[in-house]
PDB file of C-alpha atoms in Angstrom:
ATOM      1  CA  MET A   1       6.614  -8.871  -5.362  1.00 87.00           C
ATOM      2  CA  LYS A   2       4.842 -11.531  -3.502  1.00 94.00           C
ATOM      3  CA  LEU A   3       2.166 -10.587  -0.890  1.00 94.00           C
ATOM      4  CA  LYS A   4       4.114 -11.871   2.073  1.00 93.00           C
ATOM      5  CA  GLN A   5       7.295  -9.956   1.065  1.00 96.00           C
ATOM      6  CA  LEU A   6       5.101  -6.734   0.701  1.00 96.00           C
ATOM      7  CA  GLU A   7       3.568  -7.363   4.189  1.00 94.00           C
ATOM      8  CA  GLY A   8       6.998  -7.955   5.772  1.00 95.00           C
ATOM      9  CA  LEU A   9       8.385  -4.654   4.411  1.00 95.00           C
ATOM     10  CA  LEU A  10       5.316  -2.606   5.523  1.00 94.00           C
ATOM     11  CA  GLY A  11       5.569  -4.259   9.056  1.00 89.00           C
ATOM     12  CA  ASP A  12       8.686  -2.418   9.812  1.00 85.00           C
ATOM     13  CA  LEU A  13       7.359   1.110   9.273  1.00 89.00           C
ATOM     14  CA  GLN A  14       6.935   3.668  12.155  1.00 80.00           C
ATOM     15  CA  GLN A  15       3.422   4.680  13.006  1.00 77.00           C
ATOM     16  CA  PHE A  16       1.785   7.513  14.810  1.00 57.00           C
ATOM     17  CA  SER A  17       3.768   8.522  17.856  1.00 60.00           C
ATOM     18  CA  ASN A  18       1.072  10.952  19.058  1.00 63.00           C
ATOM     19  CA  PRO A  19      -2.162  10.216  17.149  1.00 52.00           C
ATOM     20  CA  LYS A  20      -4.738  13.060  16.989  1.00 51.00           C
ATOM     21  CA  VAL A  21      -8.168  12.052  17.961  1.00 54.00           C
ATOM     22  CA  GLU A  22      -9.856  14.855  16.140  1.00 48.00           C
ATOM     23  CA  LEU A  23      -8.273  13.497  12.755  1.00 49.00           C
ATOM     24  CA  GLU A  24      -9.194   9.929  13.663  1.00 53.00           C
ATOM     25  CA  GLN A  25      -5.601   8.801  13.130  1.00 50.00           C
ATOM     26  CA  TYR A  26      -5.405   5.084  13.220  1.00 69.00           C
ATOM     27  CA  PRO A  27      -2.441   3.125  11.550  1.00 67.00           C
ATOM     28  CA  THR A  28      -3.152   1.177   8.586  1.00 76.00           C
ATOM     29  CA  GLY A  29      -1.641  -2.192   9.552  1.00 80.00           C
ATOM     30  CA  PRO A  30       0.713  -4.135   7.167  1.00 88.00           C
ATOM     31  CA  HIS A  31      -1.988  -6.961   6.800  1.00 88.00           C
ATOM     32  CA  ILE A  32      -4.681  -4.665   5.426  1.00 88.00           C
ATOM     33  CA  ALA A  33      -2.387  -2.273   3.479  1.00 92.00           C
ATOM     34  CA  SER A  34      -0.457  -5.144   1.715  1.00 94.00           C
ATOM     35  CA  ARG A  35      -3.821  -6.948   0.674  1.00 94.00           C
ATOM     36  CA  MET A  36      -5.341  -3.685  -0.435  1.00 94.00           C
ATOM     37  CA  LEU A  37      -2.573  -2.804  -2.805  1.00 97.00           C
ATOM     38  CA  PHE A  38      -1.780  -6.297  -3.933  1.00 97.00           C
ATOM     39  CA  THR A  39      -5.361  -6.836  -4.971  1.00 96.00           C
ATOM     40  CA  ALA A  40      -5.450  -3.406  -6.734  1.00 98.00           C
ATOM     41  CA  GLU A  41      -2.473  -4.423  -8.783  1.00 98.00           C
ATOM     42  CA  ASN A  42      -2.896  -8.192  -9.333  1.00 97.00           C
ATOM     43  CA  SER A  43      -6.718  -8.127  -9.950  1.00 97.00           C
ATOM     44  CA  TYR A  44      -7.094  -4.814 -11.757  1.00 97.00           C
ATOM     45  CA  GLY A  45      -3.679  -3.587 -12.906  1.00 98.00           C
ATOM     46  CA  ASP A  46      -4.316  -0.270 -11.113  1.00 98.00           C
ATOM     47  CA  ILE A  47      -0.897   0.382  -9.427  1.00 98.00           C
ATOM     48  CA  THR A  48       2.207  -0.559 -11.485  1.00 98.00           C
ATOM     49  CA  ASP A  49       3.261   2.193 -13.882  1.00 98.00           C
ATOM     50  CA  LYS A  50       0.370   4.582 -12.672  1.00 97.00           C
ATOM     51  CA  VAL A  51       0.264   7.769 -10.832  1.00 97.00           C
ATOM     52  CA  VAL A  52      -0.953   6.785  -7.468  1.00 98.00           C
ATOM     53  CA  ALA A  53      -2.419   9.393  -4.786  1.00 97.00           C
ATOM     54  CA  ASP A  54      -2.705   8.394  -1.138  1.00 97.00           C
ATOM     55  CA  PHE A  55      -5.445  10.626   0.530  1.00 96.00           C
ATOM     56  CA  GLY A  56      -4.860  11.251   4.269  1.00 93.00           C
ATOM     57  CA  CYS A  57      -1.802   9.160   3.991  1.00 95.00           C
ATOM     58  CA  GLY A  58      -0.778   9.391   7.711  1.00 90.00           C
ATOM     59  CA  CYS A  59       2.596   7.764   8.171  1.00 92.00           C
ATOM     60  CA  GLY A  60       2.636   6.669   4.449  1.00 95.00           C
ATOM     61  CA  THR A  61       1.902   2.954   4.669  1.00 95.00           C
ATOM     62  CA  LEU A  62      -0.323   2.814   1.542  1.00 97.00           C
ATOM     63  CA  SER A  63       2.014   5.200  -0.201  1.00 97.00           C
ATOM     64  CA  ALA A  64       4.879   2.894   0.499  1.00 97.00           C
ATOM     65  CA  ALA A  65       2.920  -0.165  -0.574  1.00 97.00           C
ATOM     66  CA  ALA A  66       2.050   1.553  -3.957  1.00 98.00           C
ATOM     67  CA  SER A  67       5.798   2.494  -4.516  1.00 98.00           C
ATOM     68  CA  LEU A  68       7.047  -1.008  -3.731  1.00 98.00           C
ATOM     69  CA  LEU A  69       4.570  -2.324  -6.421  1.00 98.00           C
ATOM     70  CA  ASP A  70       6.302  -0.067  -8.911  1.00 98.00           C
ATOM     71  CA  ALA A  71       3.869   2.707  -9.268  1.00 98.00           C
ATOM     72  CA  SER A  72       5.320   5.361 -11.762  1.00 97.00           C
ATOM     73  CA  CYS A  73       4.771   8.183  -9.143  1.00 96.00           C
ATOM     74  CA  VAL A  74       3.297   8.195  -5.695  1.00 97.00           C
ATOM     75  CA  ILE A  75       1.865  11.365  -3.959  1.00 97.00           C
ATOM     76  CA  GLY A  76       0.844  11.223  -0.202  1.00 97.00           C
ATOM     77  CA  PHE A  77      -1.513  13.936   0.992  1.00 96.00           C
ATOM     78  CA  ASP A  78      -2.142  14.735   4.676  1.00 94.00           C
ATOM     79  CA  ILE A  79      -3.249  17.803   6.649  1.00 91.00           C
ATOM     80  CA  ASP A  80      -0.870  16.857   9.623  1.00 91.00           C
ATOM     81  CA  PRO A  81       2.719  17.836   9.356  1.00 92.00           C
ATOM     82  CA  GLN A  82       3.913  15.411  12.211  1.00 91.00           C
ATOM     83  CA  SER A  83       2.517  12.453  10.166  1.00 89.00           C
ATOM     84  CA  LEU A  84       4.152  13.610   7.062  1.00 95.00           C
ATOM     85  CA  GLU A  85       7.550  13.787   8.901  1.00 94.00           C
ATOM     86  CA  THR A  86       7.153  10.029   9.931  1.00 94.00           C
ATOM     87  CA  ALA A  87       6.002   9.278   6.421  1.00 96.00           C
ATOM     88  CA  THR A  88       9.101  10.829   4.955  1.00 96.00           C
ATOM     89  CA  LEU A  89      11.232   8.804   7.336  1.00 96.00           C
ATOM     90  CA  ASN A  90       9.540   5.649   6.416  1.00 96.00           C
ATOM     91  CA  ALA A  91      10.079   6.357   2.678  1.00 97.00           C
ATOM     92  CA  GLU A  92      13.824   6.943   3.233  1.00 97.00           C
ATOM     93  CA  GLU A  93      14.074   3.749   5.312  1.00 95.00           C
ATOM     94  CA  LEU A  94      12.530   1.773   2.519  1.00 95.00           C
ATOM     95  CA  GLU A  95      14.529   3.720  -0.240  1.00 96.00           C
ATOM     96  CA  VAL A  96      11.461   4.457  -2.141  1.00 97.00           C
ATOM     97  CA  GLU A  97      10.530   7.841  -3.858  1.00 96.00           C
ATOM     98  CA  ILE A  98       7.310   9.420  -2.615  1.00 97.00           C
ATOM     99  CA  ASP A  99       6.230  13.040  -2.823  1.00 96.00           C
ATOM    100  CA  PHE A 100       4.356  14.110   0.260  1.00 97.00           C
ATOM    101  CA  VAL A 101       2.113  17.325   0.301  1.00 95.00           C
ATOM    102  CA  GLN A 102       0.545  18.944   3.366  1.00 95.00           C
ATOM    103  CA  CYS A 103      -2.949  19.949   2.627  1.00 93.00           C
ATOM    104  CA  ASP A 104      -6.803  19.290   3.238  1.00 92.00           C
ATOM    105  CA  VAL A 105      -7.604  16.588   0.716  1.00 91.00           C
ATOM    106  CA  THR A 106     -11.259  17.636   0.863  1.00 90.00           C
ATOM    107  CA  LYS A 107     -10.224  21.120  -0.605  1.00 89.00           C
ATOM    108  CA  LEU A 108      -7.728  19.545  -3.126  1.00 86.00           C
ATOM    109  CA  GLU A 109      -8.046  20.946  -6.673  1.00 78.00           C
ATOM    110  CA  LEU A 110      -5.897  19.008  -9.306  1.00 74.00           C
ATOM    111  CA  LYS A 111      -6.334  20.178 -12.843  1.00 63.00           C
ATOM    112  CA  GLY A 112      -6.439  17.582 -15.649  1.00 59.00           C
ATOM    113  CA  GLN A 113      -6.302  13.727 -15.518  1.00 60.00           C
ATOM    114  CA  VAL A 114      -3.029  13.464 -13.665  1.00 87.00           C
ATOM    115  CA  VAL A 115      -3.817  10.751 -11.017  1.00 95.00           C
ATOM    116  CA  GLY A 116      -4.889   7.331 -12.238  1.00 96.00           C
ATOM    117  CA  THR A 117      -5.520   5.675  -8.886  1.00 97.00           C
ATOM    118  CA  VAL A 118      -6.388   6.967  -5.404  1.00 97.00           C
ATOM    119  CA  VAL A 119      -6.035   4.713  -2.352  1.00 98.00           C
ATOM    120  CA  MET A 120      -7.133   5.728   1.106  1.00 96.00           C
ATOM    121  CA  ASN A 121      -8.026   4.667   4.540  1.00 92.00           C
ATOM    122  CA  PRO A 122     -10.199   7.652   5.407  1.00 90.00           C
ATOM    123  CA  PRO A 123     -11.679   8.750   8.780  1.00 80.00           C
ATOM    124  CA  PHE A 124     -14.538   6.574   9.548  1.00 70.00           C
ATOM    125  CA  GLY A 125     -16.764   9.596  10.362  1.00 59.00           C
ATOM    126  CA  THR A 126     -17.070   8.721  14.073  1.00 57.00           C
ATOM    127  CA  ARG A 127     -15.695  11.989  15.337  1.00 56.00           C
ATOM    128  CA  LYS A 128     -16.743  14.215  12.475  1.00 60.00           C
ATOM    129  CA  LYS A 129     -19.878  12.962  10.860  1.00 71.00           C
ATOM    130  CA  GLY A 130     -19.626  12.627   7.127  1.00 77.00           C
ATOM    131  CA  ALA A 131     -15.774  12.816   7.027  1.00 82.00           C
ATOM    132  CA  ASP A 132     -15.517   9.558   5.227  1.00 86.00           C
ATOM    133  CA  MET A 133     -17.889  10.833   2.434  1.00 93.00           C
ATOM    134  CA  GLU A 134     -16.041  14.023   2.040  1.00 92.00           C
ATOM    135  CA  PHE A 135     -12.777  12.013   1.400  1.00 93.00           C
ATOM    136  CA  LEU A 136     -14.672   9.762  -1.012  1.00 95.00           C
ATOM    137  CA  SER A 137     -16.197  12.703  -2.875  1.00 95.00           C
ATOM    138  CA  ALA A 138     -12.737  14.467  -3.166  1.00 94.00           C
ATOM    139  CA  ALA A 139     -11.090  11.131  -4.367  1.00 95.00           C
ATOM    140  CA  MET A 140     -13.703  10.579  -7.080  1.00 95.00           C
ATOM    141  CA  LYS A 141     -13.079  14.016  -8.451  1.00 93.00           C
ATOM    142  CA  VAL A 142      -9.269  13.360  -8.767  1.00 93.00           C
ATOM    143  CA  ALA A 143      -8.962   9.639  -9.807  1.00 94.00           C
ATOM    144  CA  SER A 144      -9.244   8.919 -13.552  1.00 93.00           C
ATOM    145  CA  GLN A 145      -9.092   5.206 -13.251  1.00 95.00           C
ATOM    146  CA  ALA A 146     -10.035   3.948  -9.836  1.00 97.00           C
ATOM    147  CA  VAL A 147     -10.469   4.631  -6.034  1.00 98.00           C
ATOM    148  CA  TYR A 148      -9.752   2.155  -3.413  1.00 98.00           C
ATOM    149  CA  SER A 149     -10.973   2.909   0.112  1.00 96.00           C
ATOM    150  CA  LEU A 150     -11.778   1.199   3.363  1.00 93.00           C
ATOM    151  CA  HIS A 151     -15.210   1.900   5.056  1.00 92.00           C
ATOM    152  CA  LYS A 152     -17.087   0.225   7.809  1.00 89.00           C
ATOM    153  CA  THR A 153     -19.172  -2.598   6.620  1.00 93.00           C
ATOM    154  CA  SER A 154     -22.103  -1.218   8.561  1.00 91.00           C
ATOM    155  CA  THR A 155     -22.198   1.692   6.108  1.00 91.00           C
ATOM    156  CA  ARG A 156     -22.185  -0.518   2.900  1.00 95.00           C
ATOM    157  CA  GLU A 157     -25.673   0.477   1.550  1.00 96.00           C
ATOM    158  CA  HIS A 158     -25.046   4.062   2.282  1.00 94.00           C
ATOM    159  CA  ILE A 159     -21.695   4.177   0.659  1.00 95.00           C
ATOM    160  CA  LYS A 160     -22.898   2.339  -2.540  1.00 97.00           C
ATOM    161  CA  ARG A 161     -25.846   4.645  -2.961  1.00 96.00           C
ATOM    162  CA  ALA A 162     -23.905   7.917  -2.342  1.00 95.00           C
ATOM    163  CA  ALA A 163     -21.114   6.739  -4.760  1.00 97.00           C
ATOM    164  CA  LEU A 164     -23.362   6.046  -7.644  1.00 97.00           C
ATOM    165  CA  ARG A 165     -25.963   8.827  -7.188  1.00 96.00           C
ATOM    166  CA  ASP A 166     -23.817  11.637  -5.869  1.00 95.00           C
ATOM    167  CA  PHE A 167     -20.170  11.150  -6.637  1.00 95.00           C
ATOM    168  CA  ASN A 168     -20.334  10.170 -10.413  1.00 93.00           C
ATOM    169  CA  ALA A 169     -19.239   6.606  -9.946  1.00 97.00           C
ATOM    170  CA  LYS A 170     -19.590   4.289 -12.860  1.00 97.00           C
ATOM    171  CA  SER A 171     -19.261   1.286 -10.623  1.00 97.00           C
ATOM    172  CA  ALA A 172     -18.878   0.663  -6.779  1.00 98.00           C
ATOM    173  CA  GLU A 173     -17.959  -2.827  -5.576  1.00 97.00           C
ATOM    174  CA  VAL A 174     -16.851  -4.334  -2.382  1.00 97.00           C
ATOM    175  CA  ILE A 175     -13.830  -6.513  -3.394  1.00 95.00           C
ATOM    176  CA  CYS A 176     -13.221  -7.963  -0.032  1.00 90.00           C
ATOM    177  CA  GLU A 177     -14.306  -7.757   3.664  1.00 90.00           C
ATOM    178  CA  LEU A 178     -11.469  -7.315   6.129  1.00 85.00           C
ATOM    179  CA  ARG A 179     -11.193  -7.290  10.017  1.00 80.00           C
ATOM    180  CA  TYR A 180      -9.681  -3.945  11.202  1.00 71.00           C
ATOM    181  CA  ASP A 181      -7.968  -4.255  14.542  1.00 67.00           C
ATOM    182  CA  LEU A 182      -8.205  -0.856  16.247  1.00 61.00           C
ATOM    183  CA  PRO A 183      -5.560  -0.690  19.028  1.00 55.00           C
ATOM    184  CA  LYS A 184      -6.405   1.371  22.017  1.00 47.00           C
ATOM    185  CA  LEU A 185      -4.741   4.609  21.041  1.00 46.00           C
ATOM    186  CA  TYR A 186      -6.964   7.084  22.778  1.00 43.00           C
ATOM    187  CA  LYS A 187      -8.189   7.567  26.454  1.00 48.00           C
ATOM    188  CA  LEU A 188     -11.797   7.558  25.191  1.00 45.00           C
ATOM    189  CA  HIS A 189     -11.333   3.840  24.122  1.00 43.00           C
ATOM    190  CA  LYS A 190     -12.582   1.459  26.819  1.00 50.00           C
ATOM    191  CA  ARG A 191     -11.282  -1.783  25.525  1.00 48.00           C
ATOM    192  CA  LYS A 192      -7.744  -2.593  24.697  1.00 50.00           C
ATOM    193  CA  GLU A 193      -8.505  -3.480  21.141  1.00 52.00           C
ATOM    194  CA  VAL A 194     -11.540  -3.251  19.027  1.00 64.00           C
ATOM    195  CA  ASP A 195     -12.181  -5.462  16.055  1.00 72.00           C
ATOM    196  CA  ILE A 196     -14.193  -3.713  13.266  1.00 79.00           C
ATOM    197  CA  ALA A 197     -15.541  -5.267  10.056  1.00 86.00           C
ATOM    198  CA  VAL A 198     -14.385  -3.066   7.135  1.00 88.00           C
ATOM    199  CA  ASP A 199     -15.063  -3.251   3.346  1.00 93.00           C
ATOM    200  CA  LEU A 200     -12.441  -2.687   0.757  1.00 95.00           C
ATOM    201  CA  TRP A 201     -14.201  -0.877  -2.056  1.00 97.00           C
ATOM    202  CA  ARG A 202     -13.113  -0.257  -5.667  1.00 98.00           C
ATOM    203  CA  PHE A 203     -14.803   2.660  -7.222  1.00 98.00           C
ATOM    204  CA  GLU A 204     -14.553   3.459 -10.910  1.00 97.00           C
ATOM    205  CA  PRO A 205     -15.213   7.062 -11.893  1.00 96.00           C
ATOM    206  CA  ARG A 206     -17.390   7.839 -14.864  1.00 91.00           C
ATOM    207  CA  LYS A 207     -15.401   9.326 -17.636  1.00 78.00           C
ATOM    208  CA  ASN A 208     -16.474  12.971 -18.307  1.00 62.00           C
TER     209      ASN A 208
END
């Protein structure tokens, strides 16, 4: 599937109707989601025929992208039941098969090397300090092949240090820098739209 085709399909998905500020729920737009998963597959072969988990999947945009790129199995995890309802509707609309599980990913325990690749757009940690690192720590315990994650460019050094030192990463590299358009979703946002520089990371877990 071509990148433009993938982006076009993702552009039709429903997003949060009533986003929860405490969960830092922001939609992963089709521009970023398509490039994230397209790169993961076309540069590294980490999606097609792999078991892919989407941590904090929200309305399922990254899950849908993984499924459209022929992952063998896609599982989306989220703590919010309303988001998962929307994600299920999106999967049905696209006619793709995705398993959605309601749970707190930071407390997730999956036995054995079931999941190959984890993809995620975690909370940036602005509402709950360290939330982004909790997601990364959990993902590194679950993925056997790679973790793809978005983090604010301003946290780059901190992320790299923590991944290599604390989260058992064999490698941690920024594979591209993107602009994340945050629409004004919450009353606390002053401006109509905020443009944030984010890094797309690829982390490779150390084999135990």
